CSV table of C-alpha atoms and ligand atoms in Angstrom, one decimal:
chain,number,residue,atom,x,y,z
A,1,MET,CA,-5.8,19.9,85.8
A,2,THR,CA,-3.9,17.1,87.5
A,3,GLY,CA,-0.5,15.9,86.5
A,4,GLN,CA,-2.0,12.7,85.4
A,5,MET,CA,-4.4,14.4,83.0
A,6,ASP,CA,-1.5,16.4,81.6
A,7,MET,CA,0.3,13.1,80.8
A,8,ASP,CA,-2.8,11.7,79.1
A,9,THR,CA,-3.5,14.7,76.9
A,10,LEU,CA,0.2,14.8,75.9
A,11,GLN,CA,0.0,11.3,74.5
A,12,LEU,CA,3.3,10.2,75.9
A,13,PRO,CA,5.2,7.3,74.3
A,14,GLU,CA,3.7,4.0,75.5
A,15,ARG,CA,5.2,3.0,78.8
A,16,GLY,CA,7.3,-0.1,79.1
A,17,GLN,CA,9.4,0.9,76.2
A,18,ASP,CA,13.2,1.0,76.5
A,19,PRO,CA,14.2,4.7,76.5
A,20,ARG,CA,16.8,4.0,73.7
A,21,SER,CA,13.8,3.4,71.4
A,22,LEU,CA,12.7,7.0,71.9
A,23,THR,CA,13.7,10.2,70.2
A,24,LYS,CA,15.1,13.2,72.1
A,25,GLU,CA,11.8,15.0,71.4
A,26,GLU,CA,9.8,12.1,73.0
A,27,LEU,CA,12.2,12.1,76.0
A,28,ALA,CA,11.5,15.9,76.3
A,29,GLU,CA,7.8,15.3,76.3
A,30,ILE,CA,8.2,12.8,79.1
A,31,CYS,CA,10.4,15.2,81.1
A,32,GLN,CA,7.8,17.9,80.6
A,33,ALA,CA,5.0,15.7,81.8
A,34,TYR,CA,7.1,14.8,84.9
A,35,GLY,CA,7.4,18.6,85.6
A,36,GLU,CA,11.2,18.5,84.7
A,37,LYS,CA,13.1,21.0,82.6
A,38,SER,CA,13.3,19.9,79.0
A,39,TYR,CA,17.1,20.1,78.9
A,40,ARG,CA,17.0,16.9,80.9
A,41,ALA,CA,16.1,15.1,77.7
A,42,GLY,CA,19.5,16.1,76.2
A,43,GLN,CA,21.3,14.8,79.2
A,44,ILE,CA,19.4,11.5,79.1
A,45,ALA,CA,20.0,11.1,75.4
A,46,GLN,CA,23.7,11.7,75.9
A,47,TRP,CA,23.9,9.0,78.6
A,48,LEU,CA,22.0,6.5,76.4
A,49,HIS,CA,23.5,7.1,73.0
A,50,LYS,CA,26.9,8.7,73.6
A,51,LYS,CA,28.1,7.3,76.9
A,52,LEU,CA,26.3,4.0,76.3
A,53,VAL,CA,25.3,3.4,79.9
A,54,SER,CA,23.2,0.3,80.7
A,55,GLY,CA,21.2,1.7,83.7
A,56,TYR,CA,19.6,4.9,85.0
A,57,ASP,CA,21.8,4.6,88.1
A,58,GLU,CA,24.7,5.7,86.0
A,59,MET,CA,23.1,9.0,85.0
A,60,LYS,CA,24.8,10.9,87.7
A,61,ASN,CA,23.6,14.4,86.7
A,62,LEU,CA,19.9,13.5,87.0
A,63,PRO,CA,17.9,14.0,90.1
A,64,ALA,CA,17.3,10.6,91.9
A,65,ALA,CA,13.5,11.1,91.7
A,66,LEU,CA,13.6,11.5,87.9
A,67,ARG,CA,15.8,8.4,87.6
A,68,SER,CA,13.5,6.2,89.6
A,69,ARG,CA,10.4,7.5,87.8
A,70,LEU,CA,12.0,6.8,84.4
A,71,ALA,CA,13.1,3.3,85.6
A,72,ALA,CA,9.5,2.5,86.6
A,73,ASP,CA,7.8,3.8,83.4
A,74,TYR,CA,10.5,3.2,80.8
A,75,PRO,CA,12.7,0.4,82.1
A,76,MET,CA,16.1,-0.2,80.3
A,77,GLN,CA,16.1,-3.8,79.0
A,78,SER,CA,19.5,-5.4,78.6
A,79,VAL,CA,21.0,-7.1,75.6
A,80,ALA,CA,23.5,-9.3,77.3
A,81,LYS,CA,26.6,-11.0,75.8
A,82,GLU,CA,25.9,-14.8,76.1
A,83,GLN,CA,28.8,-16.0,73.9
A,84,VAL,CA,31.5,-14.6,71.7
A,85,LEU,CA,33.5,-16.5,69.0
A,86,VAL,CA,36.7,-14.8,67.8
A,87,SER,CA,38.3,-15.7,64.5
A,88,ALA,CA,42.0,-16.5,64.8
A,89,ILE,CA,42.4,-15.6,61.1
A,90,ASP,CA,41.1,-12.0,60.9
A,91,GLY,CA,39.7,-11.1,64.3
A,92,THR,CA,36.0,-11.3,63.2
A,93,ARG,CA,33.8,-11.7,66.2
A,94,LYS,CA,30.5,-13.4,66.3
A,95,TYR,CA,28.2,-12.5,69.2
A,96,LEU,CA,25.3,-14.3,70.7
A,97,PHE,CA,23.1,-11.9,72.7
A,98,ALA,CA,20.4,-12.7,75.2
A,99,LEU,CA,17.4,-10.4,75.3
A,100,ALA,CA,15.4,-9.6,78.4
A,101,ASP,CA,12.7,-12.1,77.6
A,102,GLY,CA,15.0,-15.0,77.0
A,103,ASN,CA,15.1,-14.8,73.2
A,104,VAL,CA,18.6,-14.9,71.7
A,105,ILE,CA,20.0,-13.1,68.6
A,106,GLU,CA,23.3,-12.9,66.8
A,107,SER,CA,25.5,-10.2,65.5
A,108,VAL,CA,28.9,-10.0,63.8
A,109,MET,CA,31.9,-7.6,64.1
A,110,MET,CA,34.2,-7.4,61.1
A,111,ARG,CA,37.4,-5.3,60.9
A,112,TYR,CA,38.2,-3.7,57.5
A,113,SER,CA,40.7,-1.2,56.3
A,114,PHE,CA,38.0,1.4,56.3
A,115,GLY,CA,36.8,0.8,59.8
A,116,ILE,CA,34.7,-1.6,62.0
A,117,SER,CA,31.5,-2.9,60.6
A,118,VAL,CA,28.8,-4.5,62.6
A,119,CYS,CA,26.2,-6.8,61.2
A,120,ILE,CA,23.0,-6.8,63.2
A,121,SER,CA,19.8,-8.8,63.5
A,122,THR,CA,16.4,-7.1,63.0
A,123,GLN,CA,14.2,-9.9,64.2
A,124,ALA,CA,14.6,-13.0,66.5
A,125,GLY,CA,14.2,-15.6,63.8
A,126,CYS,CA,12.5,-14.9,60.5
A,127,ARG,CA,9.4,-15.9,58.6
A,128,MET,CA,10.5,-15.5,55.1
A,129,GLY,CA,11.5,-19.1,54.7
A,130,CYS,CA,14.5,-18.9,52.3
A,131,ARG,CA,15.5,-22.5,52.0
A,132,PHE,CA,19.3,-22.0,52.2
A,133,CYS,CA,19.1,-19.9,55.4
A,134,ALA,CA,19.4,-21.1,59.0
A,135,SER,CA,17.7,-18.0,60.5
A,136,THR,CA,14.3,-19.1,59.3
A,137,LEU,CA,14.4,-22.7,60.5
A,138,GLY,CA,12.5,-22.1,63.7
A,139,GLY,CA,10.3,-19.3,62.2
A,140,LEU,CA,9.8,-15.9,63.6
A,141,ALA,CA,10.0,-15.5,67.4
A,142,ARG,CA,9.4,-11.8,67.4
A,143,ASN,CA,10.4,-8.4,66.0
A,144,LEU,CA,13.3,-6.5,67.7
A,145,THR,CA,12.8,-3.1,69.1
A,146,PRO,CA,14.9,-0.1,67.9
A,147,ALA,CA,16.6,-0.3,71.3
A,148,GLU,CA,17.6,-3.9,70.8
A,149,MET,CA,19.0,-3.1,67.4
A,150,LEU,CA,21.0,-0.2,68.8
A,151,GLN,CA,22.3,-2.2,71.7
A,152,GLN,CA,23.9,-4.8,69.4
A,153,VAL,CA,26.0,-2.0,68.0
A,154,TYR,CA,26.6,-0.4,71.5
A,155,GLU,CA,27.6,-3.6,73.2
A,156,ILE,CA,30.1,-4.5,70.4
A,157,GLN,CA,31.6,-1.0,70.4
A,158,LYS,CA,32.1,-1.2,74.2
A,159,ASP,CA,33.5,-4.7,73.9
A,160,VAL,CA,36.1,-3.9,71.3
A,161,GLY,CA,36.8,-0.4,72.6
A,162,GLU,CA,36.7,1.2,69.2
A,163,ARG,CA,34.2,3.2,67.2
A,164,VAL,CA,31.9,1.3,65.0
A,165,SER,CA,31.9,3.1,61.6
A,166,HIS,CA,29.7,0.9,59.5
A,167,VAL,CA,26.5,-1.0,60.1
A,168,VAL,CA,24.8,-3.7,58.0
A,169,LEU,CA,21.3,-5.0,58.5
A,170,MET,CA,22.1,-8.4,57.3
A,171,GLY,CA,21.8,-10.6,60.3
A,172,SER,CA,18.7,-12.7,61.2
A,173,GLY,CA,15.4,-11.3,60.1
A,174,GLU,CA,13.8,-9.3,57.3
A,175,PRO,CA,14.3,-5.6,58.0
A,176,PHE,CA,11.2,-4.7,55.9
A,177,ASP,CA,9.1,-7.1,57.9
A,178,ASN,CA,9.8,-4.9,60.9
A,179,PHE,CA,9.6,-1.7,59.0
A,180,ASP,CA,8.7,1.0,61.6
A,181,ALA,CA,11.2,-0.2,64.2
A,182,VAL,CA,14.0,-0.4,61.6
A,183,MET,CA,13.2,3.1,60.3
A,184,ARG,CA,13.4,4.4,63.9
A,185,PHE,CA,16.6,2.6,64.4
A,186,LEU,CA,18.1,4.2,61.3
A,187,ASP,CA,17.0,7.7,62.4
A,188,LEU,CA,18.4,7.1,65.9
A,189,ILE,CA,21.8,5.8,64.8
A,190,THR,CA,22.4,8.4,62.1
A,191,GLY,CA,21.1,11.3,64.2
A,192,GLU,CA,23.3,13.8,65.9
A,193,ASP,CA,22.1,12.7,69.3
A,194,GLY,CA,23.1,9.2,68.5
A,195,LEU,CA,26.3,7.5,67.3
A,196,HIS,CA,25.9,9.7,64.3
A,197,ILE,CA,27.0,7.1,61.8
A,198,SER,CA,26.7,8.3,58.2
A,199,ALA,CA,23.7,6.9,56.3
A,200,ARG,CA,26.1,6.1,53.5
A,201,ASP,CA,27.9,3.7,55.8
A,202,ILE,CA,24.8,1.7,56.5
A,203,THR,CA,23.5,-1.1,54.3
A,204,LEU,CA,20.0,-2.6,54.6
A,205,SER,CA,19.4,-6.0,53.0
A,206,THR,CA,15.9,-7.2,51.9
A,207,CYS,CA,14.6,-10.3,50.3
A,208,GLY,CA,12.4,-8.1,48.2
A,209,LEU,CA,9.3,-6.9,49.9
A,210,VAL,CA,8.2,-4.5,47.1
A,211,PRO,CA,5.8,-2.1,48.9
A,212,GLN,CA,8.3,-1.5,51.7
A,213,MET,CA,11.1,-1.1,49.1
A,214,ARG,CA,9.1,1.8,47.6
A,215,GLN,CA,8.2,3.3,51.0
A,216,PHE,CA,11.8,3.2,52.0
A,217,SER,CA,12.9,4.9,48.7
A,218,ASP,CA,10.4,7.7,49.5
A,219,ARG,CA,12.3,8.5,52.6
A,220,LYS,CA,15.3,9.3,50.4
A,221,MET,CA,17.8,8.2,53.0
A,222,GLN,CA,21.3,7.7,51.7
A,223,VAL,CA,21.4,4.1,53.2
A,224,THR,CA,22.4,1.5,50.6
A,225,MET,CA,19.7,-0.9,49.7
A,226,ALA,CA,20.8,-4.5,49.0
A,227,VAL,CA,18.4,-6.9,47.5
A,228,SER,CA,18.7,-10.7,47.8
A,229,LEU,CA,18.1,-11.8,44.3
A,230,HIS,CA,19.9,-15.2,44.2
A,231,ALA,CA,18.3,-16.1,40.8
A,232,PRO,CA,18.2,-14.9,37.2
A,233,ASN,CA,14.4,-15.5,36.9
A,234,ASP,CA,11.2,-16.2,38.9
A,235,ALA,CA,11.3,-19.9,38.2
A,236,VAL,CA,14.7,-20.4,39.8
A,237,ARG,CA,14.0,-17.9,42.5
A,238,ARG,CA,10.8,-19.7,43.6
A,239,MET,CA,12.9,-22.9,44.1
A,240,THR,CA,14.7,-21.3,47.1
A,241,MET,CA,12.7,-18.2,48.1
A,242,PRO,CA,9.0,-18.5,49.0
A,243,VAL,CA,8.7,-14.7,48.9
A,244,ALA,CA,9.2,-15.0,45.1
A,245,ASN,CA,5.6,-16.3,45.0
A,246,ARG,CA,4.5,-12.9,46.3
A,247,TYR,CA,6.5,-10.5,44.2
A,248,SER,CA,7.9,-11.1,40.7
A,249,MET,CA,11.5,-10.2,39.8
A,250,GLU,CA,10.1,-7.6,37.4
A,251,GLU,CA,8.3,-5.9,40.3
A,252,ILE,CA,11.4,-6.1,42.4
A,253,LEU,CA,13.6,-4.6,39.7
A,254,ASP,CA,11.0,-1.8,39.1
A,255,ALA,CA,11.2,-1.0,42.8
A,256,CYS,CA,15.0,-0.9,42.6
A,257,ARG,CA,14.8,1.5,39.7
A,258,TYR,CA,12.5,3.6,41.8
A,259,TYR,CA,15.1,3.5,44.7
A,260,ILE,CA,17.8,4.6,42.3
A,261,ARG,CA,15.7,7.5,41.1
A,262,GLN,CA,14.6,8.6,44.5
A,263,THR,CA,18.0,8.4,46.2
A,264,GLY,CA,20.5,8.8,43.4
A,265,ARG,CA,22.3,5.8,44.8
A,266,ARG,CA,23.1,2.5,43.1
A,267,VAL,CA,21.5,-0.7,44.4
A,268,THR,CA,23.4,-3.8,45.5
A,269,PHE,CA,22.2,-7.2,44.4
A,270,GLU,CA,23.2,-10.2,46.5
A,271,TYR,CA,23.5,-13.4,44.7
A,272,SER,CA,24.4,-16.6,46.7
A,273,LEU,CA,25.8,-19.1,44.4
A,274,MET,CA,24.3,-22.6,44.8
A,275,GLY,CA,25.9,-25.5,43.0
A,276,GLY,CA,23.8,-26.7,40.1
A,277,ILE,CA,20.9,-24.3,40.9
A,278,ASN,CA,21.8,-20.8,39.9
A,279,ASP,CA,25.5,-20.8,39.0
A,280,SER,CA,25.8,-21.6,35.3
A,281,ASP,CA,27.1,-19.2,32.7
A,282,ARG,CA,23.6,-19.2,31.2
A,283,ASP,CA,22.3,-18.0,34.6
A,284,ALA,CA,25.0,-15.3,34.6
A,285,ARG,CA,24.0,-14.1,31.1
A,286,GLU,CA,20.3,-14.1,31.9
A,287,LEU,CA,21.0,-12.1,35.1
A,288,ALA,CA,23.1,-9.6,33.2
A,289,HIS,CA,20.3,-9.2,30.6
A,290,ARG,CA,17.7,-8.6,33.3
A,291,ILE,CA,19.7,-5.9,35.1
A,292,ALA,CA,21.3,-4.3,32.1
A,293,GLY,CA,21.6,-0.5,32.3
A,294,MET,CA,20.8,-0.4,36.0
A,295,GLN,CA,23.1,1.5,38.4
A,296,ALA,CA,23.9,-1.7,40.3
A,297,HIS,CA,26.6,-3.8,41.8
A,298,VAL,CA,26.3,-7.6,42.2
A,299,ASN,CA,27.8,-9.2,45.3
A,300,LEU,CA,28.5,-12.9,44.7
A,301,ILE,CA,28.5,-15.1,47.8
A,302,PRO,CA,29.3,-18.8,47.6
A,303,VAL,CA,26.4,-20.3,49.7
A,304,ASN,CA,27.3,-21.2,53.2
A,305,PRO,CA,26.1,-24.7,53.7
A,306,VAL,CA,23.6,-25.2,56.5
A,307,SER,CA,23.5,-28.7,57.9
A,308,GLU,CA,19.7,-28.9,57.8
A,309,ARG,CA,19.7,-27.9,54.1
A,310,ASP,CA,21.3,-29.6,51.2
A,311,PHE,CA,22.6,-26.8,49.1
A,312,LYS,CA,26.1,-27.2,47.8
A,313,SER,CA,28.5,-24.3,47.7
A,314,THR,CA,29.8,-23.2,44.3
A,315,GLY,CA,33.6,-23.8,44.1
A,316,ARG,CA,36.1,-21.0,43.6
A,317,ASP,CA,36.6,-21.7,39.9
A,318,ARG,CA,32.9,-21.7,39.1
A,319,ALA,CA,32.4,-18.5,41.1
A,320,GLU,CA,35.2,-16.8,39.1
A,321,GLY,CA,33.7,-18.1,35.9
A,322,PHE,CA,30.3,-16.7,36.9
A,323,LEU,CA,31.9,-13.3,37.8
A,324,HIS,CA,33.8,-13.3,34.5
A,325,THR,CA,30.6,-13.8,32.5
A,326,LEU,CA,28.8,-11.0,34.3
A,327,GLU,CA,31.8,-8.7,33.7
A,328,GLN,CA,31.8,-9.6,30.0
A,329,CYS,CA,28.2,-8.6,29.9
A,330,GLY,CA,29.1,-5.2,31.4
A,331,VAL,CA,27.8,-5.9,34.9
A,332,ASN,CA,29.7,-4.5,37.9
A,333,ALA,CA,30.3,-7.4,40.2
A,334,THR,CA,32.6,-8.8,42.9
A,335,ILE,CA,32.9,-12.0,44.9
A,336,ARG,CA,32.4,-11.2,48.6
A,337,ARG,CA,35.5,-11.6,50.7
A,338,GLU,CA,35.0,-14.3,53.3
A,339,MET,CA,35.5,-13.2,56.8
A,340,GLY,CA,36.0,-15.3,59.9
A,341,ARG,CA,36.2,-18.6,58.0
A,342,ASP,CA,37.1,-20.5,61.1
A,343,ILE,CA,34.0,-19.4,63.0
A,344,ASN,CA,31.9,-19.2,59.9
A,345,GLY,CA,28.5,-20.7,60.9
A,346,ALA,CA,26.1,-19.4,58.3
A,347,CYS,CA,23.6,-16.6,59.3
A,348,GLY,CA,21.5,-17.9,62.2
A,349,GLN,CA,23.5,-21.0,63.0
A,350,LEU,CA,25.0,-19.8,66.3
A,351,ARG,CA,21.5,-19.0,67.5
A,352,LYS,CA,20.1,-22.2,66.2
A,353,SER,CA,22.8,-24.3,68.0
A,354,PHE,CA,22.2,-22.4,71.2
A,355,LEU,CA,18.5,-23.0,71.0
A,356,ASP,CA,19.0,-26.7,70.3
A,357,ARG,CA,21.3,-27.0,73.3
A,358,ARG,CA,18.9,-25.1,75.5
A,359,GLU,CA,16.1,-27.4,74.5
A,360,ARG,CA,18.1,-30.5,75.2
A,361,SER,CA,19.1,-29.2,78.7
A,362,GLY,CA,15.5,-28.5,79.5
A,363,ARG,CA,15.7,-24.7,80.0
A,364,ILE,CA,12.4,-23.1,79.2
A,365,PRO,CA,12.5,-21.7,75.7
A,366,ALA,CA,11.3,-18.2,75.1
A,367,GLU,CA,7.6,-17.9,74.3
A,368,ASP,CA,7.0,-17.9,70.6
A,369,GLY,CA,4.9,-15.2,68.9
A,370,ALA,CA,5.3,-12.6,71.7
A,371,GLN,CA,5.5,-9.2,70.0
B,1,SAH,N1,16.3,-10.8,55.2
B,1,SAH,C1,17.3,-10.0,54.5
B,1,SAH,C2,18.6,-10.0,55.3
B,1,SAH,C3,19.1,-11.3,55.9
B,1,SAH,S1,20.4,-12.2,55.4
B,1,SAH,C4,17.6,-10.5,53.1
B,1,SAH,O1,17.0,-11.6,52.8
B,1,SAH,O2,18.3,-9.9,52.4
B,1,SAH,C5,21.7,-11.4,54.5
B,1,SAH,C6,22.0,-12.2,53.3
B,1,SAH,O3,22.6,-13.5,53.5
B,1,SAH,C7,20.8,-12.4,52.3
B,1,SAH,O4,21.2,-12.1,51.0
B,1,SAH,C8,20.6,-13.9,52.5
B,1,SAH,O5,19.9,-14.4,51.4
B,1,SAH,C9,22.0,-14.4,52.6
B,1,SAH,N2,22.1,-15.8,53.2
B,1,SAH,C10,21.3,-16.4,54.1
B,1,SAH,N3,21.7,-17.6,54.4
B,1,SAH,C11,22.8,-17.8,53.6
B,1,SAH,C12,23.7,-18.9,53.4
B,1,SAH,N4,23.5,-20.1,54.0
B,1,SAH,N5,24.7,-18.7,52.5
B,1,SAH,C13,24.9,-17.6,51.8
B,1,SAH,N6,24.1,-16.5,52.0
B,1,SAH,C14,23.0,-16.6,52.8
């Protein structure tokens, strides 16, 4: 049997993938197919996920032949810092990263008393169409790979020179619309061969894709699930979230109860307050009634106005009034602390302004729809 046939029968990971998207077991299969000792996989994983190198050249303890073979079959694709905005108020950093194919994405670093939290994107753009959100204005460009999600965290950790302790999947994109890659990302970042971030220190936010919420619950991971509710009922929800036409709030709440049962964790509801749309005391009472008895926490977020959209933010007093009404009804809730107010473009706005600039200056935009 030739070496080539060996590789075919082993069903190696598809070539062209960034090695950071692969598990240590998959790296071991590749090493084996190359006729290398399997301990090489551990060395490679360590360079990739502990030492956070950006090229095979840096993997000093690997034979040169192995390095060049890996570089040909599984090239490392960079996620490069294009722009960084730093808040003078609290040190929050907003990053614009360029992907190897010219797409751009954004991520945010926030410093808390409990550690450093990084908010990452899971897709370039988004196709969910929420009307208050800038990420969805240009539609979905493409899904991100696990390696591209990891690298947002790795690049930020290298940039600030401190350990990232928390990760939130709340940047551009709908994580459950890129389910398999996001699950692989979670396995890689929580794994012992990776940054080994505790699942409890990771939050995934979804607009409410019910089948995937259930599928995710079945994995029984201790990752917090946050659900973007933004409304007390389907009629109000449909005004701002097209996905509400696909799944009813009752189906979403049922899926949340399933998550709570499967994981033993409470669920977080995100509720962006939009002036005159969903921020009255009546809305608060209706919301409280709908989620009564659930192990849940409500995160209130005064909507961040996007210039292309005409939603008005709820003032501080009204937000506190809403919070008070929820609390009176026995609901556990807080108003989200605002970070980086001075660099506070809403989700997706940094990317949007970069793409607009690039279009004006005539640089060729990345091809849409490439997977
Ligand atoms: N697709 C996922 C995660 C993306 S955004 C989701 O829908 O949950 C993370 C959160 O920010 C979501 O709750 C989203 O609805 C909210 N969001 C988006 N744009 C916003 C804006 N302009 N102001 C306030 N919250 C916003």
